[in-house]
């Protein structure tokens, strides 16, 4: 995923939705490895990019919010999940 991100950053720039998707994919890997803090950081980066590049009601933005809620739930932060 890191090599893919590197290529997309060079080809598309840091604010392209595909870059956001790469951060999302990396976050999911971190989540599955149990690295929840880094997963949340990557999900936040993904969401920031998607909010800049897409409308707030775009399905990809919704996916980011959902994925962040899953991580918060695993962290025990049910009130913010």
Coordinates of C-alpha atoms in Angstrom, one line a residue:
X1 CA 0.0 0.0 0.0
X2 CA 2.9 2.4 0.7
X3 CA 4.3 2.0 -2.8
X4 CA 0.9 2.6 -4.3
X5 CA 0.5 5.7 -2.2
X6 CA 3.9 7.0 -3.3
X7 CA 3.0 6.5 -6.9
X8 CA -0.4 8.2 -6.5
X9 CA 1.1 11.2 -4.7
X10 CA 3.6 11.8 -7.5
X11 CA 1.1 11.3 -10.3
X12 CA -2.0 12.9 -8.8
X13 CA -1.0 15.2 -6.0
X14 CA -1.7 15.1 -2.3
X15 CA -5.4 16.2 -2.5
X16 CA -6.7 13.7 -5.0
X17 CA -9.4 11.3 -3.9
X18 CA -7.4 8.3 -5.0
X19 CA -4.7 9.4 -2.5
X20 CA -7.4 9.5 0.2
X21 CA -8.5 5.9 -0.8
X22 CA -4.9 4.8 -0.4
X23 CA -4.7 6.2 3.1
X24 CA -8.0 4.5 3.9
X25 CA -6.6 1.1 2.7
X26 CA -3.5 1.6 4.7
X27 CA -5.6 2.4 7.8
X28 CA -7.5 -0.8 7.4
X29 CA -4.3 -2.8 7.3
X30 CA -3.1 -1.0 10.5
X31 CA -6.5 -1.7 12.1
X32 CA -6.2 -5.4 11.3
X33 CA -2.7 -5.4 12.8
X34 CA -4.1 -3.9 16.0
X35 CA -2.4 -0.6 15.5
X36 CA -5.6 1.4 16.2
X37 CA -4.0 4.8 16.9
X38 CA -2.1 4.8 13.6
X39 CA -5.2 3.5 11.8
X40 CA -7.2 6.4 13.2
X41 CA -4.5 8.9 12.0
X42 CA -4.6 7.4 8.5
X43 CA -8.4 7.5 8.4
X44 CA -8.4 11.1 9.5
X45 CA -5.9 11.9 6.6
X46 CA -8.2 10.1 4.2
X47 CA -11.2 12.0 5.4
X48 CA -9.5 15.3 5.2
X49 CA -8.5 14.7 1.6
X50 CA -12.0 13.4 0.7
X51 CA -13.7 16.4 2.2
X52 CA -11.5 18.8 0.2
X53 CA -11.9 16.9 -3.1
X54 CA -15.5 15.6 -2.9
X55 CA -18.8 16.8 -1.6
X56 CA -19.5 16.2 2.1
X57 CA -22.3 13.9 1.1
X58 CA -20.2 11.8 -1.2
X59 CA -20.3 8.0 -0.5
X60 CA -16.5 7.9 0.0
X61 CA -16.8 10.5 2.8
X62 CA -19.5 8.3 4.4
X63 CA -17.2 5.3 4.2
X64 CA -14.5 7.2 6.0
X65 CA -16.8 8.2 8.8
X66 CA -17.9 4.6 9.1
X67 CA -14.4 3.2 9.2
X68 CA -13.4 5.8 11.8
X69 CA -16.4 4.7 13.9
X70 CA -15.3 1.1 13.7
X71 CA -11.8 2.0 15.0
X72 CA -13.3 4.2 17.8
X73 CA -15.5 1.2 18.8
X74 CA -12.4 -1.1 19.0
X75 CA -10.6 1.6 21.1
X76 CA -13.6 1.5 23.5
X77 CA -14.8 5.0 22.6
X78 CA -18.4 4.0 22.1
X79 CA -19.6 7.5 22.8
X80 CA -17.8 8.9 19.7
X81 CA -18.3 5.9 17.5

